[in-house]
Coordinates of C-alpha atoms in Angstrom, one line a residue:
Chain V
M2 CA -0.9 2.4 -49.5
N3 CA 2.6 3.4 -48.6
R4 CA 4.3 3.1 -52.0
P5 CA 3.8 5.6 -54.7
S6 CA 1.0 4.4 -56.8
S7 CA 1.2 3.8 -60.4
S8 CA -0.9 6.8 -61.2
P9 CA -3.9 7.2 -63.5
V10 CA -2.4 10.4 -64.9
K11 CA -2.5 10.7 -68.6
K12 CA 0.1 11.7 -70.8
D13 CA -0.3 15.0 -72.7
A14 CA -0.5 14.8 -76.7
P15 CA 2.8 15.9 -77.8
A16 CA 3.2 19.6 -78.4
I17 CA 3.0 20.7 -81.9
E18 CA 6.5 21.2 -83.1
R19 CA 7.9 24.8 -83.9
Q20 CA 4.9 26.4 -82.8
P21 CA 6.0 30.0 -82.0
I22 CA 5.3 31.3 -78.4
D23 CA 3.7 34.8 -78.3
G24 CA 5.1 36.2 -75.1
R25 CA 2.7 39.1 -74.9
K26 CA -0.4 36.8 -75.4
L27 CA 0.8 34.2 -72.6
A28 CA 1.2 37.2 -70.3
Q29 CA -2.5 37.5 -70.2
D30 CA -2.5 34.1 -68.2
F31 CA -0.5 35.6 -65.4
P32 CA -2.4 37.8 -63.2
I33 CA 0.5 39.5 -61.4
L34 CA 1.8 40.9 -64.8
K35 CA -1.4 43.0 -65.2
Q36 CA -0.6 45.4 -62.3
K37 CA 1.4 48.6 -62.3
V38 CA 4.3 49.3 -60.0
R39 CA 5.5 52.8 -59.4
D40 CA 2.6 53.9 -61.8
K41 CA 4.4 52.2 -64.6
R42 CA 3.2 48.8 -66.2
L43 CA 5.3 46.1 -64.6
V44 CA 8.0 44.8 -66.7
Y45 CA 9.2 41.4 -64.8
L46 CA 12.5 40.4 -65.9
D47 CA 13.7 38.5 -63.0
S48 CA 12.5 35.1 -63.9
A49 CA 15.6 33.4 -63.2
A50 CA 15.2 34.2 -59.5
T51 CA 11.6 33.0 -59.6
S52 CA 9.0 32.8 -62.2
Q53 CA 5.6 34.1 -62.2
K54 CA 2.6 31.9 -61.8
P55 CA -0.3 31.3 -64.3
F56 CA -4.1 31.2 -63.1
T57 CA -4.1 27.3 -63.9
V58 CA -1.1 26.9 -61.1
I59 CA -2.9 29.3 -58.6
D60 CA -6.2 27.7 -59.3
A61 CA -4.9 24.1 -58.8
M62 CA -3.6 24.9 -55.4
N63 CA -6.8 26.6 -54.6
E64 CA -8.9 23.7 -55.7
Y65 CA -6.8 21.3 -53.7
Y66 CA -7.7 23.2 -50.4
H67 CA -11.1 23.4 -51.3
T68 CA -11.6 19.7 -52.1
S69 CA -8.9 17.5 -51.4
N70 CA -6.8 18.5 -48.5
A71 CA -5.7 15.7 -46.3
N72 CA -2.2 14.1 -45.4
V73 CA -0.6 11.8 -47.8
H74 CA 0.2 8.0 -47.3
R75 CA -1.5 7.6 -44.2
G76 CA -5.2 7.7 -43.7
L77 CA -7.5 5.4 -45.3
H78 CA -10.4 7.9 -45.8
M79 CA -11.5 9.3 -49.1
L80 CA -9.6 12.8 -48.8
A81 CA -6.2 11.1 -47.9
E82 CA -6.6 8.8 -50.9
R83 CA -7.3 11.8 -53.3
A84 CA -4.4 13.9 -51.7
T85 CA -2.0 10.9 -52.0
E86 CA -3.1 10.6 -55.7
I87 CA -2.6 14.2 -56.4
Y88 CA 0.9 14.0 -54.7
E89 CA 1.8 10.7 -56.7
C90 CA 0.6 11.9 -60.0
A91 CA 2.9 15.0 -59.7
R92 CA 5.7 12.8 -59.3
T93 CA 4.8 10.8 -62.3
R94 CA 4.5 14.0 -64.2
A95 CA 7.8 15.1 -63.2
S96 CA 9.5 12.0 -64.3
W97 CA 8.0 12.4 -67.7
F98 CA 9.0 15.9 -67.9
I99 CA 12.7 15.1 -67.5
N100 CA 12.3 11.4 -69.0
A101 CA 13.5 9.5 -65.9
A102 CA 13.0 5.8 -66.2
R103 CA 10.5 5.7 -63.5
P104 CA 8.4 8.0 -61.1
T105 CA 10.4 6.4 -57.9
E106 CA 13.5 8.2 -59.3
I107 CA 11.9 11.5 -58.4
V108 CA 12.3 12.7 -55.0
W109 CA 10.2 15.9 -53.8
T110 CA 12.4 18.3 -51.6
K111 CA 11.8 21.7 -50.3
N112 CA 13.8 23.1 -53.2
A113 CA 16.7 22.6 -55.4
T114 CA 19.3 23.6 -52.7
E115 CA 17.7 20.9 -50.4
A116 CA 18.0 18.4 -53.5
L117 CA 21.6 19.3 -53.8
N118 CA 22.4 19.1 -50.0
L119 CA 20.4 15.7 -50.0
V120 CA 23.0 14.2 -52.5
A121 CA 25.9 15.7 -50.6
H122 CA 24.6 14.1 -47.4
G123 CA 22.8 11.0 -48.5
W124 CA 25.4 9.8 -51.0
G125 CA 28.5 11.9 -50.3
R126 CA 28.6 11.2 -46.8
R127 CA 28.1 7.5 -47.2
H128 CA 30.4 7.0 -50.3
L129 CA 33.1 9.6 -50.0
K130 CA 36.3 9.5 -47.8
A131 CA 39.2 11.7 -47.1
G132 CA 41.4 12.6 -50.1
D133 CA 38.7 11.8 -52.7
E134 CA 37.7 14.7 -54.9
V135 CA 34.5 16.6 -55.7
V136 CA 34.8 18.7 -58.8
V137 CA 32.5 22.0 -59.3
S138 CA 33.3 24.8 -61.4
R139 CA 33.7 28.7 -61.4
L140 CA 30.3 29.3 -62.6
E141 CA 28.3 27.6 -59.8
H142 CA 25.5 29.0 -57.6
H143 CA 26.5 28.9 -53.9
S144 CA 24.0 26.0 -53.5
N145 CA 26.2 23.9 -55.6
L146 CA 29.2 25.0 -53.8
V147 CA 28.5 25.1 -50.0
P148 CA 27.0 21.6 -49.6
W149 CA 30.6 20.5 -51.0
H150 CA 32.4 22.7 -48.8
L151 CA 30.4 21.2 -45.8
L152 CA 31.3 17.7 -46.8
A153 CA 35.1 18.8 -47.3
K154 CA 35.1 20.2 -43.8
D155 CA 33.5 17.0 -42.4
K156 CA 35.1 14.2 -44.6
G157 CA 38.3 15.4 -45.8
V158 CA 37.0 15.5 -49.2
V159 CA 38.9 18.0 -51.5
V160 CA 36.8 20.2 -53.7
R161 CA 38.2 21.4 -57.0
G162 CA 37.0 24.1 -59.5
V163 CA 37.1 24.1 -63.3
E164 CA 37.8 27.5 -64.4
L165 CA 36.2 29.4 -67.5
N166 CA 37.4 30.2 -71.0
A167 CA 37.0 34.1 -71.7
D168 CA 33.6 33.8 -73.3
G169 CA 32.3 32.0 -69.9
T170 CA 32.3 28.6 -71.1
L171 CA 33.7 25.6 -69.1
R172 CA 37.4 24.8 -69.7
L173 CA 36.8 20.9 -70.4
E174 CA 40.3 20.2 -70.9
E175 CA 40.8 21.2 -67.2
L176 CA 37.9 18.9 -66.1
E177 CA 39.7 16.1 -67.8
E178 CA 42.9 16.8 -66.2
F179 CA 41.2 16.6 -62.9
L180 CA 39.4 13.4 -63.9
K181 CA 42.8 11.8 -65.2
G182 CA 44.3 12.3 -61.6
G183 CA 42.1 9.2 -60.5
K184 CA 40.7 10.6 -57.5
V185 CA 37.6 12.5 -58.4
K186 CA 34.5 10.5 -57.3
L187 CA 31.8 13.1 -58.1
V188 CA 31.4 16.0 -60.5
A189 CA 28.7 18.4 -59.7
L190 CA 28.0 21.2 -62.4
A191 CA 25.3 23.5 -63.3
H192 CA 23.4 22.8 -66.5
V193 CA 22.9 26.5 -67.2
S194 CA 24.7 29.4 -65.5
N195 CA 22.3 31.6 -63.7
V196 CA 24.5 34.7 -64.5
L197 CA 26.1 33.9 -67.8
G198 CA 23.4 32.0 -69.2
T199 CA 26.1 29.5 -70.4
I200 CA 24.5 26.4 -71.4
N201 CA 27.1 23.4 -70.3
P202 CA 27.6 20.5 -72.8
I203 CA 26.2 18.0 -70.1
A204 CA 26.0 15.1 -72.4
E205 CA 29.5 15.3 -73.5
I206 CA 30.5 15.9 -69.8
S207 CA 28.9 12.9 -68.7
K208 CA 30.6 10.7 -70.9
L209 CA 34.0 12.1 -69.8
V210 CA 32.9 12.0 -66.1
H211 CA 31.7 8.3 -66.5
A212 CA 34.6 7.2 -68.4
H213 CA 36.7 8.1 -65.2
G214 CA 34.2 6.1 -62.9
A215 CA 32.9 9.3 -61.2
I216 CA 29.3 10.2 -60.9
L217 CA 27.7 13.5 -62.4
V218 CA 25.3 15.7 -60.3
V219 CA 23.7 18.4 -62.1
D220 CA 22.1 21.6 -60.9
G221 CA 19.3 22.2 -63.5
C222 CA 17.6 25.1 -61.8
Q223 CA 18.1 27.4 -64.8
A224 CA 17.7 24.6 -67.4
A225 CA 14.7 22.5 -66.7
P226 CA 12.2 25.4 -66.8
H227 CA 13.8 26.7 -70.3
L228 CA 15.1 23.7 -72.2
P229 CA 14.0 20.2 -73.2
V230 CA 15.8 18.1 -70.6
N231 CA 16.2 14.3 -70.8
V232 CA 18.2 13.0 -68.0
R233 CA 18.8 9.8 -69.7
E234 CA 20.3 11.3 -72.6
L235 CA 22.0 13.8 -70.6
G236 CA 23.6 11.0 -68.8
A237 CA 22.9 12.8 -65.4
D238 CA 23.3 10.5 -62.3
F239 CA 21.4 13.3 -60.2
Y240 CA 19.6 16.1 -61.4
A241 CA 18.2 18.9 -59.1
F242 CA 15.7 21.6 -60.0
S243 CA 12.9 23.5 -58.3
A244 CA 9.2 24.3 -59.1
H245 CA 9.1 28.1 -58.5
K246 CA 11.3 28.7 -61.3
M247 CA 9.2 27.0 -63.8
L248 CA 5.7 28.4 -63.1
G249 CA 5.0 26.2 -60.2
P250 CA 4.9 27.2 -56.4
T251 CA 7.8 27.9 -53.9
G252 CA 8.4 25.3 -51.4
L253 CA 9.0 22.3 -53.7
G254 CA 12.1 21.2 -55.4
V255 CA 13.1 18.0 -57.2
L256 CA 15.9 15.6 -57.0
Y257 CA 16.0 13.2 -59.8
G258 CA 18.3 10.3 -59.0
R259 CA 19.2 7.0 -60.9
F260 CA 17.2 4.5 -59.0
D261 CA 20.3 2.2 -58.1
L262 CA 22.0 5.4 -56.7
L263 CA 19.2 6.5 -54.6
Q264 CA 19.0 3.0 -53.0
Q265 CA 22.8 3.5 -52.1
M266 CA 21.8 6.7 -50.2
D267 CA 21.3 7.2 -46.4
A268 CA 18.4 9.1 -45.4
F269 CA 18.8 12.9 -44.8
L270 CA 16.1 13.6 -42.5
G271 CA 14.2 11.1 -40.1
G272 CA 10.8 10.9 -38.9
G273 CA 7.4 9.9 -40.1
E274 CA 6.5 8.8 -43.6
M275 CA 10.1 7.8 -44.3
I276 CA 10.2 4.4 -42.0
E277 CA 9.4 1.0 -42.4
E278 CA 9.4 0.1 -38.8
V279 CA 10.3 1.7 -35.8
K280 CA 11.3 0.1 -32.3
L281 CA 12.2 2.1 -29.3
A282 CA 16.0 2.0 -30.1
S283 CA 16.0 1.6 -33.8
S284 CA 14.3 1.8 -37.2
T285 CA 14.3 0.7 -40.8
Y286 CA 13.6 2.9 -43.6
K287 CA 11.5 2.8 -46.7
D288 CA 12.8 2.3 -50.4
P289 CA 13.5 5.7 -52.3
P290 CA 11.8 8.1 -52.9
L291 CA 9.8 8.0 -49.7
R292 CA 13.1 7.3 -47.6
F293 CA 13.9 10.9 -48.4
E294 CA 10.6 12.6 -47.6
A295 CA 10.4 12.6 -44.1
G296 CA 7.5 14.4 -42.4
T297 CA 4.4 15.8 -44.0
P298 CA 5.6 17.2 -47.5
P299 CA 4.4 20.0 -49.6
I300 CA 1.0 18.6 -51.1
A301 CA -0.9 21.6 -52.4
E302 CA 2.5 22.4 -54.1
T303 CA 2.6 19.3 -55.9
A304 CA -0.8 20.1 -57.4
G305 CA 0.5 23.5 -58.4
M306 CA 3.4 21.6 -59.9
T307 CA 1.2 19.4 -61.9
A308 CA -0.6 22.4 -63.4
A309 CA 2.8 23.9 -64.2
L310 CA 4.2 20.9 -65.8
E311 CA 1.1 20.7 -68.0
Y312 CA 1.2 24.4 -68.9
L313 CA 4.9 23.8 -70.0
G314 CA 3.9 20.5 -71.8
R315 CA 1.2 22.4 -73.9
L316 CA 3.7 25.0 -75.1
G317 CA 6.6 22.3 -75.7
M318 CA 9.9 22.8 -74.3
A319 CA 11.6 23.2 -77.6
N320 CA 9.3 26.0 -78.5
V321 CA 9.9 27.6 -74.9
R322 CA 13.7 27.4 -75.8
A323 CA 13.1 28.8 -79.3
H324 CA 11.2 31.7 -77.8
E325 CA 14.0 32.4 -75.3
K326 CA 16.9 32.2 -77.9
E327 CA 14.9 34.6 -79.9
L328 CA 14.7 37.0 -77.0
V329 CA 18.2 36.7 -75.9
T330 CA 19.4 37.2 -79.7
Y331 CA 17.4 40.2 -79.8
A332 CA 18.4 41.6 -76.3
L333 CA 22.3 41.1 -77.2
E334 CA 21.6 43.3 -80.3
K335 CA 19.6 45.8 -78.6
L336 CA 21.6 46.4 -75.5
K337 CA 24.6 47.4 -78.1
E338 CA 22.6 50.7 -78.5
V339 CA 23.4 51.5 -74.7
Q340 CA 27.0 52.7 -75.1
G341 CA 29.3 51.8 -72.0
L342 CA 27.2 49.0 -71.0
K343 CA 29.1 45.6 -70.8
V344 CA 27.2 42.6 -71.3
F345 CA 28.8 39.1 -69.8
G346 CA 28.7 35.7 -71.2
P347 CA 28.8 33.8 -74.3
A348 CA 28.0 36.2 -77.5
D349 CA 26.5 33.0 -79.2
P350 CA 22.9 32.6 -78.5
E351 CA 23.1 29.0 -79.3
L352 CA 25.3 28.7 -76.3
R353 CA 23.0 30.7 -73.7
A354 CA 20.0 30.7 -72.1
G355 CA 17.5 33.7 -71.5
V356 CA 19.7 35.5 -69.2
V357 CA 21.6 38.7 -69.8
T358 CA 24.0 40.0 -67.1
F359 CA 25.5 43.3 -67.4
E360 CA 27.3 46.4 -65.8
F361 CA 28.0 49.9 -66.5
E362 CA 31.8 50.6 -65.6
H363 CA 30.9 53.7 -63.2
I364 CA 27.5 53.0 -62.1
H365 CA 26.9 50.3 -59.2
A366 CA 24.5 47.6 -59.9
H367 CA 22.3 48.4 -57.1
D368 CA 21.8 51.9 -58.5
V369 CA 21.1 50.6 -62.1
A370 CA 18.5 48.3 -60.6
Q371 CA 17.0 51.2 -58.5
V372 CA 16.4 53.5 -61.5
L373 CA 14.9 50.6 -63.6
D374 CA 12.5 49.8 -60.5
S375 CA 11.4 53.6 -60.8
E376 CA 10.4 52.7 -64.5
G377 CA 8.6 49.5 -63.5
I378 CA 11.4 47.3 -64.6
A379 CA 12.3 44.6 -62.2
V380 CA 15.8 43.2 -62.6
R381 CA 18.1 41.6 -60.1
A382 CA 21.2 43.2 -58.6
G383 CA 23.9 41.7 -56.6
H384 CA 26.3 38.7 -56.7
H385 CA 23.4 36.3 -57.7
C386 CA 24.7 33.8 -55.3
T387 CA 27.9 33.4 -57.4
Q388 CA 30.7 35.2 -55.4
P389 CA 33.5 33.0 -57.2
L390 CA 32.1 33.8 -60.6
H391 CA 31.9 37.6 -59.6
E392 CA 35.5 37.4 -58.5
W393 CA 36.4 36.2 -61.9
L394 CA 34.1 38.8 -63.6
G395 CA 36.2 41.4 -61.5
S396 CA 32.9 43.1 -60.1
P397 CA 31.4 42.5 -56.9
S398 CA 28.0 42.8 -58.3
T399 CA 26.3 42.9 -61.6
A400 CA 22.7 43.4 -62.7
R401 CA 20.7 40.7 -64.5
A402 CA 17.5 40.5 -66.8
S403 CA 16.1 37.2 -67.3
F404 CA 13.4 36.0 -69.5
Y405 CA 10.5 33.5 -69.6
V406 CA 7.6 32.5 -71.6
Y407 CA 5.8 35.5 -71.0
T408 CA 8.4 37.9 -71.8
H409 CA 8.3 39.9 -75.1
Q410 CA 10.4 42.0 -77.2
E411 CA 8.8 45.3 -76.2
E412 CA 10.0 44.6 -72.6
I413 CA 13.5 44.4 -74.0
D414 CA 13.1 47.9 -75.7
L415 CA 11.8 49.2 -72.4
L416 CA 14.8 47.5 -70.6
A417 CA 17.4 49.4 -73.1
K418 CA 15.3 52.5 -72.7
G419 CA 15.5 52.3 -69.0
L420 CA 19.3 51.6 -69.2
L421 CA 19.7 54.9 -71.2
K422 CA 17.9 56.6 -68.3
V423 CA 20.2 55.2 -65.9
K424 CA 23.3 56.6 -67.9
K425 CA 21.7 60.0 -68.0
Y426 CA 20.7 59.9 -64.3
F427 CA 24.2 59.0 -63.1
A428 CA 26.1 61.2 -65.9
Chain Q
M13 CA 10.2 65.3 -55.7
S14 CA 9.8 61.8 -56.8
D15 CA 11.0 59.0 -54.5
L16 CA 14.1 58.3 -56.7
D17 CA 15.1 62.0 -56.6
E18 CA 14.5 62.0 -53.0
L19 CA 16.9 59.2 -52.6
Y20 CA 19.5 60.4 -55.0
Q21 CA 19.8 63.8 -53.9
E22 CA 22.5 66.3 -55.4
V23 CA 24.6 66.2 -52.3
I24 CA 24.8 62.3 -52.6
F25 CA 25.5 62.5 -56.3
D26 CA 28.4 64.8 -55.5
H27 CA 29.9 62.6 -52.9
S28 CA 29.4 59.4 -54.7
K29 CA 31.4 60.9 -57.6
K30 CA 34.1 62.5 -55.9
P31 CA 34.3 60.7 -52.5
R32 CA 36.2 62.4 -49.8
N33 CA 38.7 60.8 -47.4
C34 CA 38.7 57.8 -49.7
R35 CA 42.1 56.3 -48.9
K36 CA 44.0 54.1 -46.6
L37 CA 45.5 55.5 -43.3
E38 CA 49.0 54.3 -43.1
H39 CA 49.1 54.0 -39.2
P40 CA 45.4 53.9 -37.9
T41 CA 44.9 53.4 -34.2
C42 CA 42.0 51.1 -35.3
D43 CA 40.2 49.8 -38.3
A44 CA 37.4 47.5 -39.5
G45 CA 36.0 45.9 -42.5
G46 CA 32.5 45.8 -43.3
H47 CA 30.7 43.7 -45.9
N48 CA 27.0 43.7 -47.2
P49 CA 26.3 40.1 -48.0
L50 CA 23.4 41.2 -50.2
C51 CA 25.5 42.8 -52.9
G52 CA 29.0 41.5 -52.1
D53 CA 30.1 45.2 -51.5
H54 CA 33.0 45.8 -48.8
V55 CA 34.0 48.8 -47.1
H56 CA 37.0 49.5 -44.7
I57 CA 37.2 52.2 -42.1
Y58 CA 40.3 53.6 -40.7
L59 CA 40.4 55.6 -37.5
D60 CA 43.3 57.7 -36.1
L61 CA 42.5 58.6 -32.4
D62 CA 44.4 61.1 -30.2
G63 CA 43.2 60.0 -26.9
E64 CA 39.5 60.2 -27.1
T65 CA 39.5 62.4 -30.4
I66 CA 39.1 61.2 -33.7
K67 CA 42.1 63.1 -35.2
D68 CA 41.6 61.4 -38.8
V69 CA 39.3 59.0 -40.5
S70 CA 39.2 57.5 -43.8
F71 CA 37.5 54.7 -45.8
E72 CA 38.4 52.3 -48.8
G73 CA 35.9 50.3 -50.7
K74 CA 33.7 50.0 -53.8
G75 CA 30.0 50.3 -53.5
C76 CA 26.7 52.0 -54.8
A77 CA 26.2 55.6 -54.9
I78 CA 24.2 55.5 -51.7
S79 CA 27.1 53.6 -49.8
T80 CA 30.0 55.5 -51.2
A81 CA 28.1 58.9 -50.4
S82 CA 27.4 57.8 -47.0
A83 CA 31.0 56.5 -46.3
S84 CA 32.5 60.0 -47.6
M85 CA 30.1 62.2 -45.8
M86 CA 30.4 60.3 -42.5
T87 CA 34.2 60.7 -42.6
G88 CA 33.7 64.5 -42.9
L89 CA 31.4 64.5 -39.8
L90 CA 33.4 62.3 -37.5
K91 CA 36.8 64.0 -38.1
G92 CA 37.5 65.9 -34.7
K93 CA 34.8 64.4 -32.8
T94 CA 35.4 62.5 -29.7
R95 CA 34.7 58.7 -29.3
D96 CA 31.2 59.4 -27.5
E97 CA 30.3 62.1 -29.8
A98 CA 31.0 59.7 -32.6
Q99 CA 29.1 57.0 -31.3
K100 CA 25.9 59.4 -30.7
L101 CA 26.3 60.5 -34.5
I102 CA 26.2 56.9 -35.5
D103 CA 23.3 56.1 -33.4
G104 CA 21.5 59.1 -34.7
F105 CA 22.3 58.3 -38.3
I106 CA 21.1 54.8 -38.0
A107 CA 17.8 56.1 -36.6
L108 CA 17.4 58.6 -39.3
V109 CA 17.4 55.7 -42.1
T110 CA 15.5 53.1 -40.2
D111 CA 12.9 54.9 -38.0
E112 CA 10.2 56.6 -39.5
K113 CA 9.8 58.8 -36.5
A114 CA 13.3 59.9 -36.2
T115 CA 13.7 63.5 -36.0
A116 CA 17.2 64.2 -37.1
G117 CA 19.0 66.6 -35.2
D118 CA 21.3 69.4 -36.7
E119 CA 24.3 67.6 -35.6
L120 CA 23.9 65.3 -38.8
G121 CA 23.9 68.4 -41.0
K122 CA 23.6 67.5 -44.8
L123 CA 23.3 63.8 -43.9
K124 CA 19.7 64.4 -43.3
V125 CA 19.2 63.8 -47.1
F126 CA 19.7 60.0 -46.3
S127 CA 16.3 59.9 -44.8
G128 CA 15.0 59.2 -48.4
V129 CA 16.3 55.6 -48.1
R130 CA 13.6 54.8 -45.6
K131 CA 11.2 54.3 -48.5
F132 CA 13.6 51.6 -49.9
P133 CA 14.2 49.1 -47.2
V134 CA 16.6 47.1 -49.3
R135 CA 18.9 50.5 -49.5
V136 CA 19.0 50.8 -45.7
K137 CA 21.9 48.5 -45.5
C138 CA 23.9 50.3 -48.3
A139 CA 23.4 53.6 -46.2
S140 CA 24.4 52.1 -42.7
L141 CA 27.2 49.8 -44.0
A142 CA 30.0 52.6 -43.1
W143 CA 28.5 53.6 -40.0
R144 CA 28.1 50.3 -38.6
T145 CA 31.9 49.4 -39.7
A146 CA 32.9 52.6 -37.9
E147 CA 31.3 51.5 -34.9
A148 CA 32.9 48.3 -35.1
A149 CA 36.4 50.0 -35.4
L150 CA 35.6 52.2 -32.5
K151 CA 34.7 49.3 -30.2
R152 CA 37.7 47.4 -31.4
E153 CA 39.9 50.2 -29.9
A154 CA 38.0 50.2 -26.9
K155 CA 38.2 46.4 -26.3
E156 CA 42.1 46.9 -26.7
I157 CA 42.2 49.5 -24.1
S158 CA 40.1 47.7 -21.5
T159 CA 42.3 44.8 -21.8
E160 CA 45.5 46.6 -21.0

């Protein structure tokens, strides 16, 4: 009862290969996209911040509260059994989605930030000591920097950052130099940059990292929703991502960890659910993943996550990637029509995901986003939680358009048109 | 007038494109840095006080049209005011951009155009950054005085 069950969940039939995605058609599945904002049809280009949710995800969560709500892993009654099954089936599905060896390698967290903090706290605090090195990179999101900074402060661990080539790709030779120093115990890198869209060669990097006896932690927030991810082929020891960026609900994140590594980790939060036995002055803890899931977890959210993973499974992640590559190729060409607009990141669509970050030299990103908003176009403006990267870009803030399965070419045309209005407005 | 045009009025365009008093004071009596964590923008305010009177005031920094125009127009308004008068203007301006019911007094002059930001809650911080920073700079001076 207390262990994750081997769930009766059925695997999807493999998605038909190379089935093109029609973003305009898929947008019909997303109720929120049907509305108007500021009297204009909503053009949602902020999926890298959070994705919108299809009917099936919203309905699954609704259905859970209508029919199955109970607490998991504790109660012998029918509803508790149902809730536990929903919770554990989602875990199994998540393990398939990234090809983990077993469902028990999936830890549910609040979000990807918590997942990364869990590694820093549970693995880092136990296994790292003063003088050991943790390597990050210039393009990391703050959530893959600050947990390591906290560890550095607490344990005297040294954090080193890999710089970028001019095109926004990682300087792998620098990573190798760091590793050769012999002090690096852990490397923490994004799979895909949330600003430049750079797709880092994780499979190649993991070989390098492992050859030097270190472990590789991957922030997969911007990759898992957009590319086929196979953690075992990638050689990731830990892989973090969040449900809300992949059509699922907020409040649910995933930490994949190789089981032997999860076993070597200390608990992060203590409380109910994660214990084996509690005495007045001491306690023993469960095996992973439940050891890391203290307290009542998000349960309805796992029902939503199952629906999201099913939706993506039906589309096929290779098709999702092909769709976004097509969109980003189109966007890079189309935005050339907007004179004076500087677009950041790799020029080769093969090396980048569906993220396009840009700026006008004399117009601040906030003003760009404000005028686009008046046209119903939602983009993000600011430093996107990547201040070290913005220091490198030489700009405190930029504007970013990001795409997903429901994005279509016409919306990129509207973005280009909107940017021409921005230029005219501030001319 | 559209919400957008109400936000970006002519005078705001003018000051954002040609900011006044945008320089560093060589020997300020007090100064302070301000930072908007939302967008990473920084502003620095320099004050030169002669007794209780603000003899000169300037700013440095890079921000959006709203924050730049706000800083530029603020420096023009604060010059020649006493510390107390300046604090009243700061309070008045913050009320203008945050409080629907605020009735801006004439003392804010052209700065009344900033009431347009009320419709855009995220931009309130852009408009108020320079003012909050000036307030911090003024308080820093007061603190120095009180410790003497």
